[in-house]
Short mmCIF file of C-alpha atoms and ligand atoms in Angstrom, two decimals:
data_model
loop_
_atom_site.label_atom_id
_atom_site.label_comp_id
_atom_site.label_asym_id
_atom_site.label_seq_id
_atom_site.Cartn_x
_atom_site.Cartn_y
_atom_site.Cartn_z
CA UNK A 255 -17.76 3.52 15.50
CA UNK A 256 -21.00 2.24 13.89
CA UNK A 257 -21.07 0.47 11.08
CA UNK A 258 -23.36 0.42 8.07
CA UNK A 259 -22.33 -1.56 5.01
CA UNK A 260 -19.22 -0.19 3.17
CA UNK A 261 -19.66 0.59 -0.41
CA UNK A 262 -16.74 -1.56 -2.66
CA UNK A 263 -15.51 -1.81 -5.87
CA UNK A 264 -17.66 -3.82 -8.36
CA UNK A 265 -14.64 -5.73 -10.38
CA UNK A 266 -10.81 -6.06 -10.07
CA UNK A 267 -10.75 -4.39 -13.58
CA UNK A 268 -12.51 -1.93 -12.87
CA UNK A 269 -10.32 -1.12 -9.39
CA UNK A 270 -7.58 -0.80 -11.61
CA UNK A 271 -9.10 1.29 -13.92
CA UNK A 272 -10.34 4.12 -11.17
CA UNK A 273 -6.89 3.56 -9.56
CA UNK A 274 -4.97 4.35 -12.54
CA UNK A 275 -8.14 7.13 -13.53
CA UNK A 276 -6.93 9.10 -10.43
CA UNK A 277 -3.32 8.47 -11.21
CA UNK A 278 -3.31 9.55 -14.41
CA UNK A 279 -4.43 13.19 -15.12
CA UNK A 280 -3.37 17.09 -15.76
CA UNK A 281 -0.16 15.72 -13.74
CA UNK A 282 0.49 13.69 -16.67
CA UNK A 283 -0.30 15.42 -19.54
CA UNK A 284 -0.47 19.07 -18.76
CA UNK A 285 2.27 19.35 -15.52
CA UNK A 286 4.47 16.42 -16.32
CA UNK A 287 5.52 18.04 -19.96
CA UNK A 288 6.02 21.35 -18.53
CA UNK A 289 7.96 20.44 -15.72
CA UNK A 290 10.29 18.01 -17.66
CA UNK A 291 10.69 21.33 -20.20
CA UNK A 292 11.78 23.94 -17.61
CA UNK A 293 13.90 21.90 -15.31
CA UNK A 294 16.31 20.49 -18.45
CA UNK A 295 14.07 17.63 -19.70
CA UNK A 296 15.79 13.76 -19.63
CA UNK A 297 17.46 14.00 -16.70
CA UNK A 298 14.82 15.41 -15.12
CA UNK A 299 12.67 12.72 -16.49
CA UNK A 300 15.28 10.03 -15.77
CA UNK A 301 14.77 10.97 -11.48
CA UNK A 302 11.42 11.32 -11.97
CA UNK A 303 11.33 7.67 -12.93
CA UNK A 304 13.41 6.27 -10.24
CA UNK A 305 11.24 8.18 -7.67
CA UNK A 306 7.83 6.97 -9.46
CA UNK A 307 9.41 3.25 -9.85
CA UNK A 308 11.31 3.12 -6.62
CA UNK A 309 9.71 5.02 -3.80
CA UNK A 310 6.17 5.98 -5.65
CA UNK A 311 5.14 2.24 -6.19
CA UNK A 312 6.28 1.41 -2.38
CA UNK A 313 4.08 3.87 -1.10
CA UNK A 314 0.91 3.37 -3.05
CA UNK A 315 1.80 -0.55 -2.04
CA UNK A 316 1.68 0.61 1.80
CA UNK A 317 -1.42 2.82 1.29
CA UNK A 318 -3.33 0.26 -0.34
CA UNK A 319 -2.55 -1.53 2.86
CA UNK A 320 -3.67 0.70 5.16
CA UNK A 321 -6.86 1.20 3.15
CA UNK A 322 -7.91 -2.21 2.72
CA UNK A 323 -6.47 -3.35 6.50
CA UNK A 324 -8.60 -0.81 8.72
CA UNK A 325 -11.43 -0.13 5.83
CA UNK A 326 -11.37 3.41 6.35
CA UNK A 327 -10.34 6.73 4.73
CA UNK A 328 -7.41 8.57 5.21
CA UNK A 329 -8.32 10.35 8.74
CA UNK A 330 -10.04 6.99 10.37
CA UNK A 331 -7.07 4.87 8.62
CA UNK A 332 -4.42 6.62 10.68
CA UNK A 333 -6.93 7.33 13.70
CA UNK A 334 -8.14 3.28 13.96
CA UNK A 335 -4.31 2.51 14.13
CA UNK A 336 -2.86 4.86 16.44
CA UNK A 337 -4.66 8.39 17.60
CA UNK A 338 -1.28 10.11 17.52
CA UNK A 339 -1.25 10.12 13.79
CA UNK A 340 -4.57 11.21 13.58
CA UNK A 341 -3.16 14.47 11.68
CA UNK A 342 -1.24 12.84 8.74
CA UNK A 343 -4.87 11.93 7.51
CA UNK A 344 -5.77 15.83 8.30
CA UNK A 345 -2.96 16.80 6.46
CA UNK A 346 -4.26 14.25 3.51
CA UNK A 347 -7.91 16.12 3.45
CA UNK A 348 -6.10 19.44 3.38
CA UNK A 349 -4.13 18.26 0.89
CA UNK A 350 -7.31 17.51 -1.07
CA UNK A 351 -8.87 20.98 -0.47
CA UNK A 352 -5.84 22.73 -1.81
CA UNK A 353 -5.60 20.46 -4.69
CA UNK A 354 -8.99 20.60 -5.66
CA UNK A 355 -8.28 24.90 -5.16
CA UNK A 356 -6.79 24.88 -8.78
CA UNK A 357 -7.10 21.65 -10.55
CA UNK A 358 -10.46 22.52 -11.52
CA UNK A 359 -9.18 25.30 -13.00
CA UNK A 360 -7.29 23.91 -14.79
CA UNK A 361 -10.12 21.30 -16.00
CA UNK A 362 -12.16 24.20 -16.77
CA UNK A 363 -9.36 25.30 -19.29
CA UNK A 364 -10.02 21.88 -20.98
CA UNK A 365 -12.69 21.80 -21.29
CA UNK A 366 -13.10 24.99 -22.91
CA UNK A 367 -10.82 24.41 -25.30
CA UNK A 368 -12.47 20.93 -26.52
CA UNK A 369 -14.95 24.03 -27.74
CA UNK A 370 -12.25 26.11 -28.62
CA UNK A 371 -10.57 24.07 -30.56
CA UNK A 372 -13.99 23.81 -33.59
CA UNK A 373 -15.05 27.79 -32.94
CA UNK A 374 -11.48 29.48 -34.37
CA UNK A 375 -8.58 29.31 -32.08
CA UNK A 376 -6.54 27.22 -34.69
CA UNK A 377 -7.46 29.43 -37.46
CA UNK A 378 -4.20 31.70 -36.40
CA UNK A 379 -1.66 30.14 -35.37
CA UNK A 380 0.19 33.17 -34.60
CA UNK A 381 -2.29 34.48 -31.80
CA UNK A 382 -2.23 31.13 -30.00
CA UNK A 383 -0.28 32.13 -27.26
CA UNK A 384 -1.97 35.76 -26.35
CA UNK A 385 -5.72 33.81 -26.77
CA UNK A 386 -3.99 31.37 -24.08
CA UNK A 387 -3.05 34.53 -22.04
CA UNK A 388 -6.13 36.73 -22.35
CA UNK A 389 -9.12 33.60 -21.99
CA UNK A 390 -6.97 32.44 -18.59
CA UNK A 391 -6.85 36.08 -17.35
CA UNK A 392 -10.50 37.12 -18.19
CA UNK A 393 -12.88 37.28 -15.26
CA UNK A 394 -15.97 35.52 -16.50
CA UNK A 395 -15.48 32.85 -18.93
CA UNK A 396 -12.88 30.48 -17.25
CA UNK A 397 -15.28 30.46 -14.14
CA UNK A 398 -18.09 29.47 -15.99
CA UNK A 399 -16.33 26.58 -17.38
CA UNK A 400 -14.61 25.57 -13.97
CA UNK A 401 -18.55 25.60 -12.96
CA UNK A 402 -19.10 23.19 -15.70
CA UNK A 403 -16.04 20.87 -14.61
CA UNK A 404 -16.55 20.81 -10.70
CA UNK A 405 -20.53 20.26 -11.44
CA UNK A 406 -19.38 16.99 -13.44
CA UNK A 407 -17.37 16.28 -10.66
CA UNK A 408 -19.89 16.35 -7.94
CA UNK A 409 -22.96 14.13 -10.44
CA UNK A 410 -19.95 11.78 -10.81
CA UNK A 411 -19.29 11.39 -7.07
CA UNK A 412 -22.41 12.09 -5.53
CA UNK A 413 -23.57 8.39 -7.46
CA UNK A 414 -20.95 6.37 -5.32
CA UNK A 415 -18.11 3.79 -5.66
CA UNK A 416 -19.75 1.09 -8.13
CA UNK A 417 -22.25 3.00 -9.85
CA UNK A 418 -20.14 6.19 -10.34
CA UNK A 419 -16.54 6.22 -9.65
CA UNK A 420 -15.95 2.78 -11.30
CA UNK A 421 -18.38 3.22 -14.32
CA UNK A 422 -17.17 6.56 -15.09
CA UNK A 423 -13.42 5.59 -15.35
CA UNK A 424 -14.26 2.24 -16.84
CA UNK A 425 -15.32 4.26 -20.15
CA UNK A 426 -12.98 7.12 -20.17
CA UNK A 427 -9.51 6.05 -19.08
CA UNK A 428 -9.51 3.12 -22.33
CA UNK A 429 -10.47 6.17 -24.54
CA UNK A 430 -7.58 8.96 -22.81
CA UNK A 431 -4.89 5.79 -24.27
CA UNK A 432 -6.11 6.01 -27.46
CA UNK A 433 -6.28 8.96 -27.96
CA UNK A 434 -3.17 9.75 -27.09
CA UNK A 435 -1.52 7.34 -28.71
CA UNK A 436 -3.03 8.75 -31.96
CA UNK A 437 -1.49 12.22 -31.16
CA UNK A 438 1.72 10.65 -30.24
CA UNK A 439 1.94 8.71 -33.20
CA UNK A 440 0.96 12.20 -35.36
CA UNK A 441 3.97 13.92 -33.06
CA UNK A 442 6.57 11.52 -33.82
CA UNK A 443 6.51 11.40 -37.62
CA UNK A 444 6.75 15.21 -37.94
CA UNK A 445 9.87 16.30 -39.74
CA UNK A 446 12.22 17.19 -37.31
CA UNK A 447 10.79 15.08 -34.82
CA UNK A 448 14.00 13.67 -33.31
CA UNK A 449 15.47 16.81 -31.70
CA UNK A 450 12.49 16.36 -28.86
CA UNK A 451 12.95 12.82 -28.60
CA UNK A 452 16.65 13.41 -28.05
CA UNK A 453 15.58 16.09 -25.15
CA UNK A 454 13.04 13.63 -23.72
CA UNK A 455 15.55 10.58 -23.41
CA UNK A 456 19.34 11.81 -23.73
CA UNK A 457 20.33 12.17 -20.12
CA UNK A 458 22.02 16.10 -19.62
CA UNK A 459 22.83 16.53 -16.32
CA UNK A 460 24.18 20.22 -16.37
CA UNK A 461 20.51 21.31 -15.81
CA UNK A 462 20.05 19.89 -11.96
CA UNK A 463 20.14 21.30 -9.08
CA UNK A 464 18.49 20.51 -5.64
CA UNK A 465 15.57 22.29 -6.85
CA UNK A 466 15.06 19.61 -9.72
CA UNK A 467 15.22 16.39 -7.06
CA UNK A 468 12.11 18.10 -5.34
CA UNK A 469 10.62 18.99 -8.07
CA UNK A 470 10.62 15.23 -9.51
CA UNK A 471 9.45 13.86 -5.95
CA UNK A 472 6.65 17.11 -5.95
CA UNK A 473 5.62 15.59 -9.42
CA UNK A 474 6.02 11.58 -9.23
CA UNK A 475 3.61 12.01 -5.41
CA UNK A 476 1.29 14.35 -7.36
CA UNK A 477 1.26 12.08 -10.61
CA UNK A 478 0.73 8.97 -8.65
CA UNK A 479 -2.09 10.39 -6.54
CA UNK A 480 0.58 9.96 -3.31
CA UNK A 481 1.11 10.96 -0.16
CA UNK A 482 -2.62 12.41 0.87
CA UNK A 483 -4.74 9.71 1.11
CA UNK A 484 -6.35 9.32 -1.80
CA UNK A 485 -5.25 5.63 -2.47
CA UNK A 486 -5.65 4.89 0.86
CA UNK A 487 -9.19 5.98 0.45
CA UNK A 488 -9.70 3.73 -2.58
CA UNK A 489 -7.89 0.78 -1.51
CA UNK A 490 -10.44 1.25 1.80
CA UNK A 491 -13.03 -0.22 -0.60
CA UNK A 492 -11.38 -3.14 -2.39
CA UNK A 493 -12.08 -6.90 -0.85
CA UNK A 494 -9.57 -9.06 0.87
CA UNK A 495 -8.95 -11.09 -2.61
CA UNK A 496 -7.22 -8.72 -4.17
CA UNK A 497 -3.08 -8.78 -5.02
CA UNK A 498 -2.49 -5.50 -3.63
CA UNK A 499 1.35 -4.82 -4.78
CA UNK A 500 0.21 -6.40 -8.57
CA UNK A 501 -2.50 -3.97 -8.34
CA UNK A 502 0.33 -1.09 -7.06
CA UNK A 503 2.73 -2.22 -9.74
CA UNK A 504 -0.07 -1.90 -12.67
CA UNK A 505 -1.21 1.31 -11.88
CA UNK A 506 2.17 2.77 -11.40
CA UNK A 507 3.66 1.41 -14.92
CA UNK A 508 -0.04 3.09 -16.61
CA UNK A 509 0.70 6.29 -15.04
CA UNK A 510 4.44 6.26 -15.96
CA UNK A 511 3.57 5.11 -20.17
CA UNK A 512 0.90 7.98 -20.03
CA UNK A 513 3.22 10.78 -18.96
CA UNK A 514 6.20 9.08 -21.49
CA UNK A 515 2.86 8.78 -24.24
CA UNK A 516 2.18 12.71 -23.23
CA UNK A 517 6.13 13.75 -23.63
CA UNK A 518 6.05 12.12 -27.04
CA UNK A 519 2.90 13.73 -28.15
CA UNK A 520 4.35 17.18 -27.15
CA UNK A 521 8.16 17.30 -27.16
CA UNK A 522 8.96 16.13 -30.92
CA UNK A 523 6.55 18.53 -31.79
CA UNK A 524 7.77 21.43 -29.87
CA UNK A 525 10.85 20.52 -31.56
CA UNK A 526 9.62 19.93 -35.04
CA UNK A 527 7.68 23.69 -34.78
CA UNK A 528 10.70 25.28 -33.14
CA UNK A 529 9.01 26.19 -30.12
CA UNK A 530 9.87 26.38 -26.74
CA UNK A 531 10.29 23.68 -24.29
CA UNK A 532 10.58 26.05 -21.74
CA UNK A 533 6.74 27.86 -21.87
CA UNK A 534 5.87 27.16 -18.32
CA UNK A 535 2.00 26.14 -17.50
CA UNK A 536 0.83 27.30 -21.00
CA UNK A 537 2.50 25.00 -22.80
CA UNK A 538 -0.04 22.24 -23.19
CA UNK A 539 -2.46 25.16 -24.17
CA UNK A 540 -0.45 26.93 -26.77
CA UNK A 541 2.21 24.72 -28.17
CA UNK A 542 -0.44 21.96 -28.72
CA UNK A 543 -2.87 24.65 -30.80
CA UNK A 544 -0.07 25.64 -32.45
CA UNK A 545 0.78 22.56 -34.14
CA UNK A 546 -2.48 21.27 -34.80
CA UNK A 547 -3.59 24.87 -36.83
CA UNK A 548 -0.58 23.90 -38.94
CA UNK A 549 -3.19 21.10 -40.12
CA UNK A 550 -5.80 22.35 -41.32
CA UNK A 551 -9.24 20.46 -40.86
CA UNK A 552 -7.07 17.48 -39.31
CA UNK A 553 -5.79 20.00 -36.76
CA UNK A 554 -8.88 20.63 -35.77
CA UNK A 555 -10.05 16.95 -35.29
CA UNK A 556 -7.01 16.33 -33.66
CA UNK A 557 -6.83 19.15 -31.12
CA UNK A 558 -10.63 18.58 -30.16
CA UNK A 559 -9.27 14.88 -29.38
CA UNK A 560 -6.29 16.04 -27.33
CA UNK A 561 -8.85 18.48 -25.16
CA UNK A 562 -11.14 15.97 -24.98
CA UNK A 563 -8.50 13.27 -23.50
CA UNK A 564 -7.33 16.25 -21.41
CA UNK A 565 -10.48 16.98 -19.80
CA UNK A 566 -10.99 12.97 -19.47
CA UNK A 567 -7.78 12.60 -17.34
CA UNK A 568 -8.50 15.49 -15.31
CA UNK A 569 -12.05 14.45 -14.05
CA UNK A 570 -11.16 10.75 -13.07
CA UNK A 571 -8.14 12.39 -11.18
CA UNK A 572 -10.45 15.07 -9.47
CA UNK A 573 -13.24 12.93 -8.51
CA UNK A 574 -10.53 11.09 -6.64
CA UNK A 575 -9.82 14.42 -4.83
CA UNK A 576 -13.41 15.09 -4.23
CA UNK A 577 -14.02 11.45 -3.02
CA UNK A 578 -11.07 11.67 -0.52
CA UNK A 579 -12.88 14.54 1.24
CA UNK A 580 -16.45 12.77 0.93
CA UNK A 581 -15.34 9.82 1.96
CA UNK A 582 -13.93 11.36 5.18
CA UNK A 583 -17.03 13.38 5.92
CA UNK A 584 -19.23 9.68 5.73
CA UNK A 585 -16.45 8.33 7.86
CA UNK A 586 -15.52 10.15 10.62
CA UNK A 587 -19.13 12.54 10.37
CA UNK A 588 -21.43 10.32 9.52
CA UNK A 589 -22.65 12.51 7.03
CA UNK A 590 -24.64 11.25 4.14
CA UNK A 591 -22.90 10.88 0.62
CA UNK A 592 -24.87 13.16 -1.08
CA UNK A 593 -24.75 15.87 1.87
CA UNK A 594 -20.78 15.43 1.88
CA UNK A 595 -20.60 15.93 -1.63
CA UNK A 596 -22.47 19.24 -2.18
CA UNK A 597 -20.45 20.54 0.92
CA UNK A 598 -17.14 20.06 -0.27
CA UNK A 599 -17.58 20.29 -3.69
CA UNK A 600 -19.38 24.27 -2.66
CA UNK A 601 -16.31 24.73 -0.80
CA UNK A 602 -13.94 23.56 -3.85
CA UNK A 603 -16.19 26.26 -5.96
CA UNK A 604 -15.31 29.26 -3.33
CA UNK A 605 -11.57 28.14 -3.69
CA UNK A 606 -11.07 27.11 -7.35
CA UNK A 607 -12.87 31.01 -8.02
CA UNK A 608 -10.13 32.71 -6.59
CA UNK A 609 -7.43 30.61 -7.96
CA UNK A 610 -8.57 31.48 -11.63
CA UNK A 611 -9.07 35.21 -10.75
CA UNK A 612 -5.46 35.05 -9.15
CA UNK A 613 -4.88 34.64 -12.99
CA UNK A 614 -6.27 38.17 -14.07
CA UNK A 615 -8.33 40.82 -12.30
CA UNK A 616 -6.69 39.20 -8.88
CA UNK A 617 -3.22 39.18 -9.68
CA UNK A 618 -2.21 42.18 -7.32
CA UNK A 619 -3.52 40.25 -4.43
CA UNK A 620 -0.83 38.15 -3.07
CA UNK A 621 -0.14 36.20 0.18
CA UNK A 622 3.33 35.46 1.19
CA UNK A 623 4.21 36.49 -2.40
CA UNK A 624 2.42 34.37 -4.27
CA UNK A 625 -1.29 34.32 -5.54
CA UNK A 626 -4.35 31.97 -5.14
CA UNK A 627 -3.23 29.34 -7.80
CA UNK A 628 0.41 29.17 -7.34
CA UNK A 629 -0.62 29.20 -3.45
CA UNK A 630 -2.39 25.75 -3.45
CA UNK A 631 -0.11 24.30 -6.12
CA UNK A 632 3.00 25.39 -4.67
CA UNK A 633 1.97 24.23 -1.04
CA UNK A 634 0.85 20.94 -2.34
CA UNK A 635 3.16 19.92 -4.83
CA UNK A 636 6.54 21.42 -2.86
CA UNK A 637 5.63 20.18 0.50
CA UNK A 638 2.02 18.99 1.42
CA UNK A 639 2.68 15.76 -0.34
CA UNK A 640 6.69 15.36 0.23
CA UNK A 641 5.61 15.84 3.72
CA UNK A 642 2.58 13.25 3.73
CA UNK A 643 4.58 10.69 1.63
CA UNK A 644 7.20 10.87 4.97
CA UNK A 645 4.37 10.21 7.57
CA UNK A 646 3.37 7.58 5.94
CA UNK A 647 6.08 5.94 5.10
CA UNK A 648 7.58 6.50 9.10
CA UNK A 649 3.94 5.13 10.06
CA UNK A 650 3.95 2.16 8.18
CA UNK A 651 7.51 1.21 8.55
CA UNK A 652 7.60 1.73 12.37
CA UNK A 653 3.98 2.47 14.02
CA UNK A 654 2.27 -0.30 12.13
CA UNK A 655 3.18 -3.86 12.75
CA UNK A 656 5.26 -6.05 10.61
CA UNK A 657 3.12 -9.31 11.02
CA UNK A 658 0.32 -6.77 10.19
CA UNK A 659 1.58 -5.73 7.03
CA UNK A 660 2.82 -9.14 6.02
CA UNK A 661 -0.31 -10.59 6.59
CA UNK A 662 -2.28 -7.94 4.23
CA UNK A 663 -0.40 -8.19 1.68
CA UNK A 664 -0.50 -11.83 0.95
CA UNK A 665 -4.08 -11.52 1.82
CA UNK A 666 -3.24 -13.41 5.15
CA UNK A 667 -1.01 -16.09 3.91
CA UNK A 668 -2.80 -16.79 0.72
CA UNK A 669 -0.40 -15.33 -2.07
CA UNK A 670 2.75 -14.92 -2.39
CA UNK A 671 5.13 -11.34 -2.24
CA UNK A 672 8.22 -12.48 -2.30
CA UNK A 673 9.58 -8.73 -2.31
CA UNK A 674 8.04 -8.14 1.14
CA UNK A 675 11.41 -7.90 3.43
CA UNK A 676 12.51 -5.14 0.11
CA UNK A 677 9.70 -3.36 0.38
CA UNK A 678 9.53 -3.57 4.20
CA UNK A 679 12.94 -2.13 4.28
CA UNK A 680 12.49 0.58 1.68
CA UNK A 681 9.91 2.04 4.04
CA UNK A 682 11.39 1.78 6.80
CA UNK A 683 14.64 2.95 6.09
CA UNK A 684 15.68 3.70 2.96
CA UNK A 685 12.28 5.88 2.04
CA UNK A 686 12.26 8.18 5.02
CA UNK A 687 15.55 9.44 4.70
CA UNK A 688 15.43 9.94 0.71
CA UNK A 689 12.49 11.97 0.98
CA UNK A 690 13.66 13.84 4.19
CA UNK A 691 17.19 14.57 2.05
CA UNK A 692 15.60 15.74 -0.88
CA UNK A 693 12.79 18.01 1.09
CA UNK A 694 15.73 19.49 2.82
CA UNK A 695 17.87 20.53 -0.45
CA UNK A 696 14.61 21.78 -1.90
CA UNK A 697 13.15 23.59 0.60
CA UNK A 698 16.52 25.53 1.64
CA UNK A 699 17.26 26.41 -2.31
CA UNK A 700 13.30 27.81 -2.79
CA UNK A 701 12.86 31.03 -3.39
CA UNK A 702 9.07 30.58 -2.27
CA UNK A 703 10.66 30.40 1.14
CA UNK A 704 7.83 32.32 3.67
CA UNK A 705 5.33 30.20 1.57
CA UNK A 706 7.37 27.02 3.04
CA UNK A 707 7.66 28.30 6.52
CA UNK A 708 3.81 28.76 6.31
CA UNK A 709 3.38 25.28 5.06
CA UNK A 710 5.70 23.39 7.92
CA UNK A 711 3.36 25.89 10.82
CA UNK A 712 0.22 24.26 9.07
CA UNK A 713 1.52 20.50 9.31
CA UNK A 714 2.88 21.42 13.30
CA UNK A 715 -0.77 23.38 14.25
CA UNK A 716 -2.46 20.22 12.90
CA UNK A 717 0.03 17.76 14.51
CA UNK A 718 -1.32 19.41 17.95
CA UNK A 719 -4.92 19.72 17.50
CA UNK A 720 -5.84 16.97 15.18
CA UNK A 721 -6.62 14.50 17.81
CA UNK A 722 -9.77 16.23 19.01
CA UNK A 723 -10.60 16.17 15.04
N1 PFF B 1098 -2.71 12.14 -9.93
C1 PFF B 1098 -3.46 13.25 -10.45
C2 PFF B 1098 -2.80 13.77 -11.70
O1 PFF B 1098 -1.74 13.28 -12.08
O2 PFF B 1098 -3.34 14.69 -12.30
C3 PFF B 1098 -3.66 14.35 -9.43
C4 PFF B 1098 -4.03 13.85 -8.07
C5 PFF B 1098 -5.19 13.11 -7.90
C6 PFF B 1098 -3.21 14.07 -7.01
C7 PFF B 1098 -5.51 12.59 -6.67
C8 PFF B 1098 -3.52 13.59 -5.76
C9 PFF B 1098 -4.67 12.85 -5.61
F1 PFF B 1098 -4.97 12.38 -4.44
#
């Protein structure tokens, strides 16, 4: 392959900081609440940890390692090592697409609100919820600000690793903590507060089923930007100094304190209001109004700051989704940044379109009974990234060699990892057959279950053509 100089990350802080930026996102603060609320909340939360702690952090260790080692994205990563493989990357840059086919969405909604949140919606709380409904369903205004989202996006990306990615993250991830804090601080003091802190941390295992072990792998791979290629992508561009499991261990305890940070900023509240845990998607959108028009002009300031870290968590995730994608088209096309930006990110416009009309004027038009946006996020979050997480974890622990991996991780000899032969054997062994168990219970109890089939024919179709990719 020719080579031409590879762009790299300008500081070990600021690594970290678009690391954790791409960790931490919607998965955190808009999924991870409403996930924990309909599958029975702490003991949901309670596997959810042990997956992010356990196998999440051994997995963004090994793709770190396969980043850095071959200096490629996901697609040459896999490709440079072994050509058999060359579809697990595929599957990663799929996995991007589909991603990318509703998160901006979801941005969009964000954003909007940040605006929202100073032109009326708080001034009754009572019509919270149906303004949720109707501005979601509406066939003009969340596209425009899904535009608006996705164009931020593709100026952020289009400037690079250093100058973009890294600046970008280096100002707005600090901010997202404070923030947050604020509101959790605000949440937690509320009379009746305890009720949702009880829900959040007071195990109750009546409520799981081998839906919710999926569900908590689904989430900790989505939350931790896992099992696609994204962190192999980023890790492609850090220098052979680096501590790469410190590094892994750092960003996964941010990601985990910000989705705790976001369950205490919503949860007491929900409580304290007498809401419902239970709301689904909306909740971030209409419980969080809710309380804050209780406030009157401190509601307002407040909610504008939640929106404001919302949309802030959701663009240093998705310019991680966009870069995986760009960064494969430089790669493997030799396509120019800017070129492979505007491509995708036109492409990521077409998709996230029909996702948010799935929402309203689309909502008739189903394919293997399910619409645009719970399409991509089902396929994704169900499968796509169970499934990835697996490959990689089978390809590290027994395509890639030992002395290879050793060597990489204590930058050839250099530092120390005394938890290498733990790891090694987590990925090897223990890993693969947790993941392959809990995909198994999941998929058979789904009621999405053509969607799944479809899913499993993608991964085999790309497992036979890939290698001319
Ligand atoms: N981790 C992001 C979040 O929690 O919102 C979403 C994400 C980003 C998933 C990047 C996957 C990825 F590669």
């Amino acid at each position: 392959m020719e080579k031409r100089q590879r762009e790299s990350w300008g500081s070990r802080i600021g690594f970290i900081l678009a690391a954790a930026g791409s960790a931490i996102g919607l998965g955190n603060i808009w999924r991870f609440p409403y996930m924990a609320g309909s599958n029975g909340g702490s003991a949901f939360i309670l596997i959810y940890f042990v997956f992010a702690l356990v196998i999440g952090l051994s997995i963004m260790i090994a793709e770190f390692a396969i980043g850095r080692r071959t200096g490629l994205a996901a697609v040459g990563a896999y490709k440079s090592i072994n050509k058999n493989w060359t579809f697990a990357g595929v599957l990663g840059i799929l996995t991007a697409f589909f991603i990318m086919g509703f998160y901006p969405v979801v941005g969009g909604w964000a954003l909007a609100y940040v605006v929202k949140s100073v032109t009326g919606l708080l001034s009754n709380a009572g019509s919270i919820a149906d303004a949720f409904g109707g501005f979601i369903s509406s066939p003009v205004e969340p596209l425009i600000w899904m535009g608006i989202f996705l164009a931020m996006n593709i100026f952020i990306v289009a400037r690079g690793i250093a100058g973009g990615i890294e600046k970008a993250s280096s100002i707005l991830l600090p901010t997202l903590f404070v923030l947050l804090i604020l509101i959790a601080l605000r949440s937690i003091t509320l009379p009746g507060a305890g009720a949702g802190i009880e829900f959040l941390f007071k195990p109750d295992f009546s409520a799981v089923t081998g839906q919710t072990f999926l569900a908590a792998l689904g989430q900790a791979f989505f939350s931790l930007s896992l099992g696609m290629g994204c962190m192999i992508t980023y890790g492609s561009y850090l220098s052979k100094s680096k501590n790469l499991p410190s590094n892994a261990l750092i960003v996964t305890l941010m990601d985990t304190i910000v989705a705790i940070l976001a369950g205490l900023a919503i949860f007491p509240a929900v409580f304290a209001y007498g809401m419902e845990p239970t709301a689904g998607p909306g909740l971030v959108f209409v419980v969080v109004p809710t309380i804050f028009a209780e406030m009157g002009a401190l509601g307002i300031l407040f909610s504008v700051i939640f929106f404001i870290a919302l949309t802030v968590a959701a663009l240093t995730s998705s310019i991680s989704l966009l870069e995986v994608v760009t960064a494969y088209l430089i790669d493997e096309r030799g396509m120019e940044r800017k070129k492979a930006v505007y491509i995708s990110g036109t492409i990521m416009l077409v998709t996230g379109i029909f996702s948010s009309l799935s929402l309203g004027v689309m909502s008739d038009v189903k394919f293997l009974g399910v619409g645009a946006f719970d399409f991509f996020d089902i396929l994704t979050d169900k499968i796509f990234l169970a499934i990835g997480g697996l490959l990689l974890a089978i390809f590290v622990g027994w395509v890639v060699k030992k002395e290879d991996l050793e060597d990489e991780l204590t930058n050839g000899g250099t530092i120390k990892f005394p938890l290498f032969n733990v790891w090694y054997n987590l990925i090897k062994y223990v890993i693969p057959v947790a993941i392959s168990i809990v995909a198994i219970m999941g998929i058979i109890s789904i009621e999405q279950t053509s969607l799944m089939i479809f899913g499993l024919a993608i991964i085999g179709v790309l497992a036979i053509f890939s290698k001319k990719l």
